[in-house]
mmCIF file of C-alpha atoms in Angstrom:
data_model
loop_
_atom_site.group_PDB
_atom_site.id
_atom_site.type_symbol
_atom_site.label_atom_id
_atom_site.label_comp_id
_atom_site.label_asym_id
_atom_site.label_seq_id
_atom_site.Cartn_x
_atom_site.Cartn_y
_atom_site.Cartn_z
ATOM 1 C CA UNK A 18 -27.864 -18.767 51.890
ATOM 2 C CA UNK A 19 -26.392 -15.267 52.355
ATOM 3 C CA UNK A 20 -24.371 -14.496 55.554
ATOM 4 C CA UNK A 21 -23.602 -11.076 56.657
ATOM 5 C CA UNK A 22 -21.657 -9.544 59.549
ATOM 6 C CA UNK A 23 -23.736 -7.740 61.779
ATOM 7 C CA UNK A 24 -20.979 -7.454 64.403
ATOM 8 C CA UNK A 25 -19.550 -4.891 62.451
ATOM 9 C CA UNK A 26 -22.514 -2.645 63.052
ATOM 10 C CA UNK A 27 -22.351 -3.822 66.646
ATOM 11 C CA UNK A 28 -18.755 -2.605 67.023
ATOM 12 C CA UNK A 29 -19.991 0.988 66.430
ATOM 13 C CA UNK A 30 -22.187 0.817 69.608
ATOM 14 C CA UNK A 31 -18.837 1.788 71.676
ATOM 15 C CA UNK A 32 -19.271 5.228 70.182
ATOM 16 C CA UNK A 33 -17.192 8.350 70.942
ATOM 17 C CA UNK A 34 -18.805 11.305 69.522
ATOM 18 C CA UNK A 35 -16.768 13.274 67.210
ATOM 19 C CA UNK A 36 -15.618 16.903 67.847
ATOM 20 C CA UNK A 37 -18.660 19.562 67.630
ATOM 21 C CA UNK A 38 -16.958 20.947 64.730
ATOM 22 C CA UNK A 39 -17.047 17.719 62.613
ATOM 23 C CA UNK A 40 -20.457 17.089 63.983
ATOM 24 C CA UNK A 41 -21.497 20.536 62.235
ATOM 25 C CA UNK A 42 -19.679 19.315 59.018
ATOM 26 C CA UNK A 43 -21.550 16.072 58.981
ATOM 27 C CA UNK A 44 -25.047 17.546 59.513
ATOM 28 C CA UNK A 45 -24.040 19.804 56.711
ATOM 29 C CA UNK A 46 -23.269 16.597 54.633
ATOM 30 C CA UNK A 47 -26.493 15.074 55.311
ATOM 31 C CA UNK A 48 -28.300 18.304 54.189
ATOM 32 C CA UNK A 49 -26.982 17.917 50.959
ATOM 33 C CA UNK A 50 -27.658 14.131 50.670
ATOM 34 C CA UNK A 51 -31.000 14.807 51.577
ATOM 35 C CA UNK A 52 -31.503 17.428 48.667
ATOM 36 C CA UNK A 53 -29.279 15.520 45.606
ATOM 37 C CA UNK A 54 -29.317 17.244 42.440
ATOM 38 C CA UNK A 55 -31.184 14.722 39.751
ATOM 39 C CA UNK A 56 -27.846 14.002 37.870
ATOM 40 C CA UNK A 57 -26.458 12.810 40.621
ATOM 41 C CA UNK A 58 -29.326 10.306 41.592
ATOM 42 C CA UNK A 59 -29.071 9.395 37.794
ATOM 43 C CA UNK A 60 -25.573 8.414 38.149
ATOM 44 C CA UNK A 61 -26.189 6.607 41.281
ATOM 45 C CA UNK A 62 -29.042 4.472 39.604
ATOM 46 C CA UNK A 63 -26.979 3.928 36.364
ATOM 47 C CA UNK A 64 -23.954 2.367 38.258
ATOM 48 C CA UNK A 65 -26.188 0.174 40.678
ATOM 49 C CA UNK A 66 -28.233 -1.264 37.920
ATOM 50 C CA UNK A 67 -25.058 -1.882 35.582
ATOM 51 C CA UNK A 68 -23.588 -3.915 38.542
ATOM 52 C CA UNK A 69 -26.423 -6.333 38.088
ATOM 53 C CA UNK A 70 -27.729 -6.976 34.391
ATOM 54 C CA UNK A 71 -30.361 -9.393 36.089
ATOM 55 C CA UNK A 72 -31.797 -6.814 37.976
ATOM 56 C CA UNK A 73 -31.702 -4.101 35.268
ATOM 57 C CA UNK A 74 -33.436 -6.577 32.950
ATOM 58 C CA UNK A 75 -36.358 -6.852 35.249
ATOM 59 C CA UNK A 76 -38.332 -3.557 35.398
ATOM 60 C CA UNK A 77 -40.108 -4.236 38.492
ATOM 61 C CA UNK A 78 -37.020 -5.593 40.286
ATOM 62 C CA UNK A 79 -35.035 -2.831 38.903
ATOM 63 C CA UNK A 80 -37.498 -0.109 40.118
ATOM 64 C CA UNK A 81 -37.631 -1.686 43.589
ATOM 65 C CA UNK A 82 -33.748 -1.610 43.827
ATOM 66 C CA UNK A 83 -33.874 2.096 42.947
ATOM 67 C CA UNK A 84 -36.546 2.923 45.407
ATOM 68 C CA UNK A 85 -34.490 1.076 48.147
ATOM 69 C CA UNK A 86 -31.332 2.512 47.383
ATOM 70 C CA UNK A 87 -32.954 5.971 47.352
ATOM 71 C CA UNK A 88 -34.734 5.193 50.686
ATOM 72 C CA UNK A 89 -31.196 4.201 52.274
ATOM 73 C CA UNK A 90 -29.836 7.529 51.157
ATOM 74 C CA UNK A 91 -32.563 9.467 52.819
ATOM 75 C CA UNK A 92 -32.480 7.178 55.856
ATOM 76 C CA UNK A 93 -28.841 7.797 56.575
ATOM 77 C CA UNK A 94 -29.000 11.656 55.700
ATOM 78 C CA UNK A 95 -32.014 12.140 58.090
ATOM 79 C CA UNK A 96 -30.230 10.202 60.661
ATOM 80 C CA UNK A 97 -27.178 12.405 60.559
ATOM 81 C CA UNK A 98 -29.207 15.582 60.443
ATOM 82 C CA UNK A 99 -30.968 14.377 63.867
ATOM 83 C CA UNK A 100 -27.654 13.276 65.565
ATOM 84 C CA UNK A 101 -24.593 13.697 63.507
ATOM 85 C CA UNK A 102 -21.967 10.995 63.629
ATOM 86 C CA UNK A 103 -23.846 8.827 65.706
ATOM 87 C CA UNK A 104 -24.408 5.068 64.769
ATOM 88 C CA UNK A 105 -27.269 4.770 62.074
ATOM 89 C CA UNK A 106 -29.678 1.930 62.695
ATOM 90 C CA UNK A 107 -30.536 -0.417 59.923
ATOM 91 C CA UNK A 108 -33.267 0.734 57.618
ATOM 92 C CA UNK A 109 -36.111 -1.974 57.895
ATOM 93 C CA UNK A 110 -38.457 0.095 56.128
ATOM 94 C CA UNK A 111 -40.889 -1.172 53.393
ATOM 95 C CA UNK A 112 -38.620 -0.410 50.389
ATOM 96 C CA UNK A 113 -35.455 -2.460 51.329
ATOM 97 C CA UNK A 114 -37.597 -5.532 52.679
ATOM 98 C CA UNK A 115 -39.555 -5.387 49.592
ATOM 99 C CA UNK A 116 -36.401 -6.384 47.741
ATOM 100 C CA UNK A 117 -36.492 -9.743 49.912
ATOM 101 C CA UNK A 118 -39.781 -10.365 48.715
ATOM 102 C CA UNK A 119 -39.166 -9.963 45.088
ATOM 103 C CA UNK A 120 -36.205 -11.863 45.041
ATOM 104 C CA UNK A 121 -37.908 -14.933 46.837
ATOM 105 C CA UNK A 122 -40.806 -14.940 44.454
ATOM 106 C CA UNK A 123 -38.345 -15.122 41.455
ATOM 107 C CA UNK A 124 -36.737 -17.961 42.722
ATOM 108 C CA UNK A 125 -33.415 -16.030 43.189
ATOM 109 C CA UNK A 126 -31.501 -17.718 45.962
ATOM 110 C CA UNK A 127 -28.429 -15.216 45.921
ATOM 111 C CA UNK A 128 -28.781 -11.621 47.210
ATOM 112 C CA UNK A 129 -27.373 -8.885 44.689
ATOM 113 C CA UNK A 130 -24.536 -7.843 46.932
ATOM 114 C CA UNK A 131 -22.933 -6.174 43.978
ATOM 115 C CA UNK A 132 -25.625 -3.739 43.438
ATOM 116 C CA UNK A 133 -25.683 -2.471 46.945
ATOM 117 C CA UNK A 134 -21.881 -2.272 47.146
ATOM 118 C CA UNK A 135 -21.853 -0.161 43.923
ATOM 119 C CA UNK A 136 -24.083 1.956 45.266
ATOM 120 C CA UNK A 137 -22.186 2.349 48.598
ATOM 121 C CA UNK A 138 -19.101 3.268 46.563
ATOM 122 C CA UNK A 139 -20.854 5.788 44.391
ATOM 123 C CA UNK A 140 -22.268 7.438 47.583
ATOM 124 C CA UNK A 141 -19.088 7.279 49.387
ATOM 125 C CA UNK A 142 -17.417 9.183 46.226
ATOM 126 C CA UNK A 143 -19.915 11.957 46.381
ATOM 127 C CA UNK A 144 -19.782 12.196 49.907
ATOM 128 C CA UNK A 145 -15.923 12.922 49.775
ATOM 129 C CA UNK A 146 -16.447 15.306 47.087
ATOM 130 C CA UNK A 147 -18.933 17.281 49.549
ATOM 131 C CA UNK A 148 -16.465 16.916 52.500
ATOM 132 C CA UNK A 149 -13.927 18.642 50.384
ATOM 133 C CA UNK A 150 -15.947 21.323 49.265
ATOM 134 C CA UNK A 151 -17.026 22.093 52.999
ATOM 135 C CA UNK A 152 -13.405 22.057 54.538
ATOM 136 C CA UNK A 153 -9.717 22.256 53.296
ATOM 137 C CA UNK A 154 -8.546 21.573 57.037
ATOM 138 C CA UNK A 155 -6.510 18.110 56.993
ATOM 139 C CA UNK A 156 -7.213 17.465 60.741
ATOM 140 C CA UNK A 157 -11.014 17.993 60.234
ATOM 141 C CA UNK A 158 -11.257 16.231 56.957
ATOM 142 C CA UNK A 159 -9.418 12.971 58.532
ATOM 143 C CA UNK A 160 -12.021 13.057 61.397
ATOM 144 C CA UNK A 161 -14.756 13.826 59.038
ATOM 145 C CA UNK A 162 -14.147 10.823 56.533
ATOM 146 C CA UNK A 163 -13.189 8.634 59.322
ATOM 147 C CA UNK A 164 -16.508 8.959 61.022
ATOM 148 C CA UNK A 165 -18.660 9.162 57.822
ATOM 149 C CA UNK A 166 -16.732 6.042 56.405
ATOM 150 C CA UNK A 167 -17.410 3.996 59.528
ATOM 151 C CA UNK A 168 -20.816 5.198 59.665
ATOM 152 C CA UNK A 169 -22.023 4.193 56.046
ATOM 153 C CA UNK A 170 -20.229 0.873 56.047
ATOM 154 C CA UNK A 171 -21.915 -0.375 59.240
ATOM 155 C CA UNK A 172 -25.109 1.031 58.187
ATOM 156 C CA UNK A 173 -25.084 -1.134 54.769
ATOM 157 C CA UNK A 174 -23.951 -4.038 56.563
ATOM 158 C CA UNK A 175 -26.863 -3.710 59.222
ATOM 159 C CA UNK A 176 -29.449 -3.159 56.483
ATOM 160 C CA UNK A 177 -28.324 -6.016 54.461
ATOM 161 C CA UNK A 178 -28.352 -8.282 57.560
ATOM 162 C CA UNK A 179 -32.182 -7.103 57.925
ATOM 163 C CA UNK A 180 -32.925 -8.076 54.450
ATOM 164 C CA UNK A 181 -31.091 -11.448 54.660
ATOM 165 C CA UNK A 182 -33.182 -12.289 57.557
ATOM 166 C CA UNK A 183 -36.228 -11.121 55.776
ATOM 167 C CA UNK A 184 -35.395 -13.445 52.735
ATOM 168 C CA UNK A 185 -35.577 -16.254 54.943
ATOM 169 C CA UNK A 186 -39.166 -15.395 56.466
ATOM 170 C CA UNK A 187 -40.383 -14.602 52.849
ATOM 171 C CA UNK A 188 -38.930 -18.147 51.673
ATOM 172 C CA UNK A 189 -40.583 -20.121 54.548
ATOM 173 C CA UNK A 190 -43.817 -18.222 53.834
ATOM 174 C CA UNK A 191 -43.708 -18.886 50.001
ATOM 175 C CA UNK A 192 -42.968 -22.643 50.318
ATOM 176 C CA UNK A 193 -46.337 -23.363 51.698
ATOM 177 C CA UNK A 194 -49.769 -23.211 50.051
ATOM 178 C CA UNK A 195 -51.113 -23.574 46.374
ATOM 179 C CA UNK A 196 -49.370 -20.802 45.003
ATOM 180 C CA UNK A 197 -46.399 -22.430 45.786
ATOM 181 C CA UNK A 198 -47.310 -25.625 43.841
ATOM 182 C CA UNK A 199 -48.432 -23.725 40.941
ATOM 183 C CA UNK A 200 -45.003 -21.492 40.974
ATOM 184 C CA UNK A 201 -43.185 -24.680 41.292
ATOM 185 C CA UNK A 202 -44.833 -26.574 38.365
ATOM 186 C CA UNK A 203 -44.671 -23.582 35.850
ATOM 187 C CA UNK A 204 -40.747 -23.545 37.082
ATOM 188 C CA UNK A 205 -40.494 -27.308 36.190
ATOM 189 C CA UNK A 206 -42.287 -26.814 32.933
ATOM 190 C CA UNK A 207 -40.427 -24.119 31.546
ATOM 191 C CA UNK A 208 -37.116 -25.848 32.586
ATOM 192 C CA UNK A 209 -38.365 -28.752 30.374
ATOM 193 C CA UNK A 210 -38.086 -30.948 33.504
ATOM 194 C CA UNK A 211 -39.669 -34.370 32.714
ATOM 195 C CA UNK A 212 -43.042 -33.732 34.785
ATOM 196 C CA UNK A 213 -45.952 -35.981 33.378
ATOM 197 C CA UNK A 214 -48.430 -33.553 31.550
ATOM 198 C CA UNK A 215 -51.456 -35.063 33.000
ATOM 199 C CA UNK A 216 -49.984 -34.209 36.585
ATOM 200 C CA UNK A 217 -48.993 -30.834 35.562
ATOM 201 C CA UNK A 218 -52.246 -30.097 34.250
ATOM 202 C CA UNK A 219 -54.120 -31.393 37.481
ATOM 203 C CA UNK A 220 -51.780 -29.334 39.512
ATOM 204 C CA UNK A 221 -52.318 -26.133 37.219
ATOM 205 C CA UNK A 222 -55.882 -26.452 36.415
ATOM 206 C CA UNK A 223 -54.932 -25.581 32.861
ATOM 207 C CA UNK A 224 -54.715 -27.902 29.843
ATOM 208 C CA UNK A 225 -51.255 -27.921 28.150
ATOM 209 C CA UNK A 226 -52.559 -29.150 24.859
ATOM 210 C CA UNK A 227 -53.644 -26.769 22.088
ATOM 211 C CA UNK A 228 -52.899 -23.294 21.427
ATOM 212 C CA UNK A 229 -51.448 -20.900 24.132
ATOM 213 C CA UNK A 230 -50.515 -17.176 24.205
ATOM 214 C CA UNK A 231 -48.654 -16.045 27.326
ATOM 215 C CA UNK A 232 -48.218 -12.418 28.625
ATOM 216 C CA UNK A 233 -46.100 -10.966 31.376
ATOM 217 C CA UNK A 234 -48.489 -8.350 33.136
ATOM 218 C CA UNK A 235 -46.562 -6.102 35.841
ATOM 219 C CA UNK A 236 -46.783 -2.901 37.772
ATOM 220 C CA UNK A 237 -43.693 -0.717 38.416
ATOM 221 C CA UNK A 238 -45.127 0.248 41.864
ATOM 222 C CA UNK A 239 -45.627 -2.800 44.068
ATOM 223 C CA UNK A 240 -46.834 -0.433 46.736
ATOM 224 C CA UNK A 241 -49.891 0.730 44.666
ATOM 225 C CA UNK A 242 -53.346 -0.802 43.717
ATOM 226 C CA UNK A 243 -52.471 -4.211 42.228
ATOM 227 C CA UNK A 244 -56.111 -5.112 41.388
ATOM 228 C CA UNK A 245 -55.536 -4.001 37.734
ATOM 229 C CA UNK A 246 -52.964 -6.718 37.214
ATOM 230 C CA UNK A 247 -55.702 -9.454 37.706
ATOM 231 C CA UNK A 248 -58.148 -7.299 35.666
ATOM 232 C CA UNK A 249 -55.582 -7.238 32.862
ATOM 233 C CA UNK A 250 -55.021 -11.025 32.997
ATOM 234 C CA UNK A 251 -58.905 -11.493 32.738
ATOM 235 C CA UNK A 252 -59.017 -9.146 29.916
ATOM 236 C CA UNK A 253 -56.157 -10.676 28.234
ATOM 237 C CA UNK A 254 -58.048 -14.333 28.433
ATOM 238 C CA UNK A 255 -61.083 -12.772 27.063
ATOM 239 C CA UNK A 256 -59.414 -11.451 24.064
ATOM 240 C CA UNK A 257 -57.973 -14.722 23.458
ATOM 241 C CA UNK A 258 -61.136 -16.531 24.001
ATOM 242 C CA UNK A 259 -60.271 -18.270 27.537
ATOM 243 C CA UNK A 260 -62.666 -16.992 30.259
ATOM 244 C CA UNK A 261 -60.066 -18.542 32.832
ATOM 245 C CA UNK A 262 -56.613 -18.089 31.810
ATOM 246 C CA UNK A 263 -54.018 -19.600 33.880
ATOM 247 C CA UNK A 264 -52.289 -16.736 36.131
ATOM 248 C CA UNK A 265 -49.234 -17.262 38.288
ATOM 249 C CA UNK A 266 -47.909 -14.866 41.057
ATOM 250 C CA UNK A 267 -44.467 -14.593 39.560
ATOM 251 C CA UNK A 268 -43.655 -11.771 42.148
ATOM 252 C CA UNK A 269 -45.595 -9.239 44.315
ATOM 253 C CA UNK A 270 -46.505 -7.076 41.319
ATOM 254 C CA UNK A 271 -46.013 -9.512 38.316
ATOM 255 C CA UNK A 272 -48.442 -12.113 36.874
ATOM 256 C CA UNK A 273 -47.346 -14.532 34.226
ATOM 257 C CA UNK A 274 -50.490 -15.620 32.286
ATOM 258 C CA UNK A 275 -51.260 -18.095 29.709
ATOM 259 C CA UNK A 276 -54.372 -18.389 27.699
ATOM 260 C CA UNK A 277 -55.739 -20.947 25.777
ATOM 261 C CA UNK A 278 -56.240 -19.776 22.093
ATOM 262 C CA UNK A 279 -55.247 -16.531 20.604
ATOM 263 C CA UNK A 280 -56.658 -13.310 19.436
ATOM 264 C CA UNK A 281 -57.793 -13.048 15.748
ATOM 265 C CA UNK A 282 -55.475 -11.051 13.245
ATOM 266 C CA UNK A 283 -57.646 -8.370 12.992
ATOM 267 C CA UNK A 284 -59.254 -8.256 16.585
ATOM 268 C CA UNK A 285 -55.961 -7.255 18.523
ATOM 269 C CA UNK A 286 -56.789 -6.840 22.237
ATOM 270 C CA UNK A 287 -59.549 -4.659 22.712
ATOM 271 C CA UNK A 288 -60.440 -5.663 26.281
ATOM 272 C CA UNK A 289 -56.625 -5.627 27.271
ATOM 273 C CA UNK A 290 -56.405 -2.010 25.831
ATOM 274 C CA UNK A 291 -59.595 -0.886 27.620
ATOM 275 C CA UNK A 292 -58.447 -2.682 30.953
ATOM 276 C CA UNK A 293 -54.756 -1.005 30.619
ATOM 277 C CA UNK A 294 -56.274 2.386 30.094
ATOM 278 C CA UNK A 295 -58.273 2.193 33.495
ATOM 279 C CA UNK A 296 -54.918 1.106 35.194
ATOM 280 C CA UNK A 297 -52.197 3.441 33.813
ATOM 281 C CA UNK A 298 -49.426 1.812 35.886
ATOM 282 C CA UNK A 299 -50.052 -1.851 34.513
ATOM 283 C CA UNK A 300 -47.577 -2.957 31.722
ATOM 284 C CA UNK A 301 -48.246 -5.930 29.444
ATOM 285 C CA UNK A 302 -45.911 -7.710 27.240
ATOM 286 C CA UNK A 303 -47.513 -10.640 24.932
ATOM 287 C CA UNK A 304 -45.980 -13.573 23.467
ATOM 288 C CA UNK A 305 -46.893 -15.159 20.018
ATOM 289 C CA UNK A 306 -49.274 -17.963 19.888
ATOM 290 C CA UNK A 307 -48.046 -21.198 19.878
ATOM 291 C CA UNK A 308 -49.008 -24.898 19.880
ATOM 292 C CA UNK A 309 -48.612 -27.753 22.713
ATOM 293 C CA UNK A 310 -46.140 -27.704 25.629
ATOM 294 C CA UNK A 311 -43.293 -26.287 23.528
ATOM 295 C CA UNK A 312 -45.771 -23.438 22.420
ATOM 296 C CA UNK A 313 -46.431 -22.909 26.325
ATOM 297 C CA UNK A 314 -42.924 -22.415 26.845
ATOM 298 C CA UNK A 315 -41.619 -20.558 23.864
ATOM 299 C CA UNK A 316 -44.836 -17.961 24.173
ATOM 300 C CA UNK A 317 -43.583 -17.178 27.731
ATOM 301 C CA UNK A 318 -40.158 -16.754 26.938
ATOM 302 C CA UNK A 319 -40.863 -14.485 24.097
ATOM 303 C CA UNK A 320 -42.980 -12.366 26.205
ATOM 304 C CA UNK A 321 -40.164 -12.210 28.794
ATOM 305 C CA UNK A 322 -37.992 -11.072 26.022
ATOM 306 C CA UNK A 323 -40.450 -8.488 25.224
ATOM 307 C CA UNK A 324 -40.764 -7.392 28.796
ATOM 308 C CA UNK A 325 -37.042 -7.034 28.914
ATOM 309 C CA UNK A 326 -36.743 -4.900 26.023
ATOM 310 C CA UNK A 327 -39.479 -2.479 27.602
ATOM 311 C CA UNK A 328 -37.420 -2.262 30.570
ATOM 312 C CA UNK A 329 -33.920 -1.560 28.543
ATOM 313 C CA UNK A 330 -35.541 1.039 26.420
ATOM 314 C CA UNK A 331 -37.470 2.658 29.448
ATOM 315 C CA UNK A 332 -40.504 2.324 26.955
ATOM 316 C CA UNK A 333 -43.434 4.210 28.080
ATOM 317 C CA UNK A 334 -45.950 2.140 26.071
ATOM 318 C CA UNK A 335 -48.118 -0.110 27.838
ATOM 319 C CA UNK A 336 -48.690 -2.910 25.835
ATOM 320 C CA UNK A 337 -46.180 -4.534 23.421
ATOM 321 C CA UNK A 338 -46.397 -7.805 21.226
ATOM 322 C CA UNK A 339 -43.318 -9.849 20.646
ATOM 323 C CA UNK A 340 -44.448 -10.073 16.839
ATOM 324 C CA UNK A 341 -43.965 -6.239 16.673
ATOM 325 C CA UNK A 342 -40.674 -5.900 18.555
ATOM 326 C CA UNK A 343 -38.794 -8.979 17.787
ATOM 327 C CA UNK A 344 -36.173 -7.297 15.640
ATOM 328 C CA UNK A 345 -36.336 -4.052 18.003
ATOM 329 C CA UNK A 346 -35.463 -6.589 20.919
ATOM 330 C CA UNK A 347 -32.838 -8.301 18.892
ATOM 331 C CA UNK A 348 -30.790 -5.156 17.813
ATOM 332 C CA UNK A 349 -31.134 -3.079 21.359
ATOM 333 C CA UNK A 350 -29.931 -6.377 23.284
ATOM 334 C CA UNK A 351 -26.457 -4.481 23.159
ATOM 335 C CA UNK A 352 -27.502 -1.053 23.989
ATOM 336 C CA UNK A 353 -24.042 0.584 22.878
ATOM 337 C CA UNK A 354 -24.245 -1.089 19.262
ATOM 338 C CA UNK A 355 -27.818 -0.130 18.987
ATOM 339 C CA UNK A 356 -26.959 3.493 19.704
ATOM 340 C CA UNK A 357 -24.211 3.449 17.127
ATOM 341 C CA UNK A 358 -26.537 1.837 14.488
ATOM 342 C CA UNK A 359 -29.108 4.733 14.917
ATOM 343 C CA UNK A 360 -26.602 7.456 14.826
ATOM 344 C CA UNK A 361 -25.223 5.643 11.464
ATOM 345 C CA UNK A 362 -28.553 5.359 9.860
ATOM 346 C CA UNK A 363 -30.378 8.239 10.949
ATOM 347 C CA UNK A 364 -27.827 11.090 11.440
ATOM 348 C CA UNK A 365 -29.534 14.328 12.356
ATOM 349 C CA UNK A 366 -32.953 12.772 11.388
ATOM 350 C CA UNK A 367 -32.376 10.833 14.848
ATOM 351 C CA UNK A 368 -33.671 14.521 16.422
ATOM 352 C CA UNK A 369 -36.235 15.061 13.525
ATOM 353 C CA UNK A 370 -39.683 15.907 14.817
ATOM 354 C CA UNK A 371 -41.877 12.791 15.353
ATOM 355 C CA UNK A 372 -44.316 13.485 12.528
ATOM 356 C CA UNK A 373 -41.602 13.609 9.975
ATOM 357 C CA UNK A 374 -40.054 10.273 11.093
ATOM 358 C CA UNK A 375 -43.480 8.495 11.304
ATOM 359 C CA UNK A 376 -44.055 9.642 7.830
ATOM 360 C CA UNK A 377 -40.828 7.896 6.568
ATOM 361 C CA UNK A 378 -41.415 4.904 8.982
ATOM 362 C CA UNK A 379 -45.204 4.458 7.236
ATOM 363 C CA UNK A 380 -43.623 4.925 3.877
ATOM 364 C CA UNK A 381 -41.060 2.413 3.976
ATOM 365 C CA UNK A 382 -43.543 -0.054 5.683
ATOM 366 C CA UNK A 383 -46.082 0.479 2.493
ATOM 367 C CA UNK A 384 -43.026 -0.741 0.235
ATOM 368 C CA UNK A 385 -42.294 2.862 -0.383
ATOM 369 C CA UNK A 386 -45.496 3.300 -2.301
ATOM 370 C CA UNK A 387 -46.343 7.035 -1.892
ATOM 371 C CA UNK A 388 -50.051 6.563 -2.879
ATOM 372 C CA UNK A 389 -50.573 3.909 -0.259
ATOM 373 C CA UNK A 390 -48.541 5.895 2.501
ATOM 374 C CA UNK A 391 -50.405 9.007 1.924
ATOM 375 C CA UNK A 392 -53.661 7.480 2.096
ATOM 376 C CA UNK A 393 -52.440 5.680 5.274
ATOM 377 C CA UNK A 394 -51.365 8.850 6.845
ATOM 378 C CA UNK A 395 -54.644 10.962 5.469
ATOM 379 C CA UNK A 396 -52.074 13.355 3.347
ATOM 380 C CA UNK A 397 -51.984 14.780 0.105
ATOM 381 C CA UNK A 398 -49.460 12.755 -1.991
ATOM 382 C CA UNK A 399 -47.587 16.130 -2.440
ATOM 383 C CA UNK A 400 -47.342 16.872 1.004
ATOM 384 C CA UNK A 401 -45.852 13.300 1.436
ATOM 385 C CA UNK A 402 -43.354 13.729 -1.239
ATOM 386 C CA UNK A 403 -42.331 17.169 0.453
ATOM 387 C CA UNK A 404 -41.653 15.304 3.910
ATOM 388 C CA UNK A 405 -39.629 12.908 2.295
ATOM 389 C CA UNK A 406 -37.556 15.419 0.557
ATOM 390 C CA UNK A 407 -37.032 16.685 3.800
ATOM 391 C CA UNK A 408 -35.999 13.717 5.396
ATOM 392 C CA UNK A 409 -33.404 12.944 2.566
ATOM 393 C CA UNK A 410 -31.763 16.489 3.828
ATOM 394 C CA UNK A 411 -31.218 15.099 7.218
ATOM 395 C CA UNK A 412 -30.268 11.406 6.353
ATOM 396 C CA UNK A 413 -26.752 10.442 5.976
ATOM 397 C CA UNK A 414 -27.966 8.474 2.828
ATOM 398 C CA UNK A 415 -30.628 8.808 0.755
ATOM 399 C CA UNK A 416 -33.928 6.989 1.864
ATOM 400 C CA UNK A 417 -33.830 4.909 -1.437
ATOM 401 C CA UNK A 418 -30.421 3.501 -0.736
ATOM 402 C CA UNK A 419 -30.989 2.620 2.751
ATOM 403 C CA UNK A 420 -34.736 2.535 3.468
ATOM 404 C CA UNK A 421 -34.688 -0.997 5.606
ATOM 405 C CA UNK A 422 -32.001 0.207 8.083
ATOM 406 C CA UNK A 423 -33.773 3.601 8.380
ATOM 407 C CA UNK A 424 -37.001 1.987 9.101
ATOM 408 C CA UNK A 425 -35.551 -0.152 11.557
ATOM 409 C CA UNK A 426 -33.886 2.515 13.422
ATOM 410 C CA UNK A 427 -36.987 4.460 13.611
ATOM 411 C CA UNK A 428 -38.781 1.537 15.208
ATOM 412 C CA UNK A 429 -36.203 1.489 17.733
ATOM 413 C CA UNK A 430 -36.648 5.070 18.572
ATOM 414 C CA UNK A 431 -40.538 4.474 18.499
ATOM 415 C CA UNK A 432 -40.010 2.046 21.606
ATOM 416 C CA UNK A 433 -37.563 4.205 23.289
ATOM 417 C CA UNK A 434 -39.021 6.055 26.353
ATOM 418 C CA UNK A 435 -36.017 8.553 26.453
ATOM 419 C CA UNK A 436 -36.135 9.842 22.817
ATOM 420 C CA UNK A 437 -35.790 13.340 22.218
ATOM 421 C CA UNK A 438 -37.248 13.796 18.898
#
């Protein structure tokens, strides 16, 4: 259990208003905080997520933490525009309290304090920069920074205390009912605990023999319409030939799903694609089909790996299959090395237009057979050859000497949501 020190906040209740000049300066600071430049928010978000890889690798939780931190900034800024320098009450709005719900429903017992403390530190450094831009008077700066330092620290402590209390409420709520039993049973199976198969099947209402295909279905907007998650789960089961797939509420806006069976190699996921098109906020990561209890676990973990890759690359694609991204997930596990790999193998070709990049990718996938690649791209063979010649001009090494590495680098770019080509 996490313990905070709300008495720090209470200590500010004996409040002595700052001078009128400093109140004016605090109000100016708060106005700037309420209208931040995008690059400042990007820096703030990147620092917070870097402090907690567990959060950063979970797209739903990462989005919730970012929303919560932005809400805290605006909450503090609004309070200080209204009454500069006065104690700011804790933010008990929907954004920070949703963090408690997400943590508990994932079975996380430790609150990610580092992420909030790093955010506090980044905000404080930016506030100091603003203060030094507003005044150069030593006495004013001393009073301004002293009041703001106490205000921010007390506000964050009080807000975290509120979240901690909400965590306990959510934990009490979640440990009651059939959902808790299903979630607990799945957790035991995934951990490899020696729970009897028949008992697990009875609790889940799902056979653990035969072939399984797992999926992680989620939305990055837990406050939105979440009915699309259940519709996508049903469509996933339909594509796999299972009218009643096992669906477990992993968190507010995430479903862990297992279907008995698998889609045909040529069939793909037509029902799932249609459902995703209707609910553009829904994202789906699909594991490979596998047999038995080990397959139940392995397919799920591969779906989780796929989800984490989509989050890591900020991918905008709605559906990803582990079979299609296994190599990309492996290469991008260390983002800095992945960036170096792309730059080393693509050079100037990294920023070429997507049509030219797709031509090269298809050419390599067709075993560098120009006739097959031209047919697949609906191009004249000579047009294809001209594009390949242009690619060779941009690549650090001729394509014929480095085709596999180039194709892998292009595949990473294809899944990357922040590509500039």
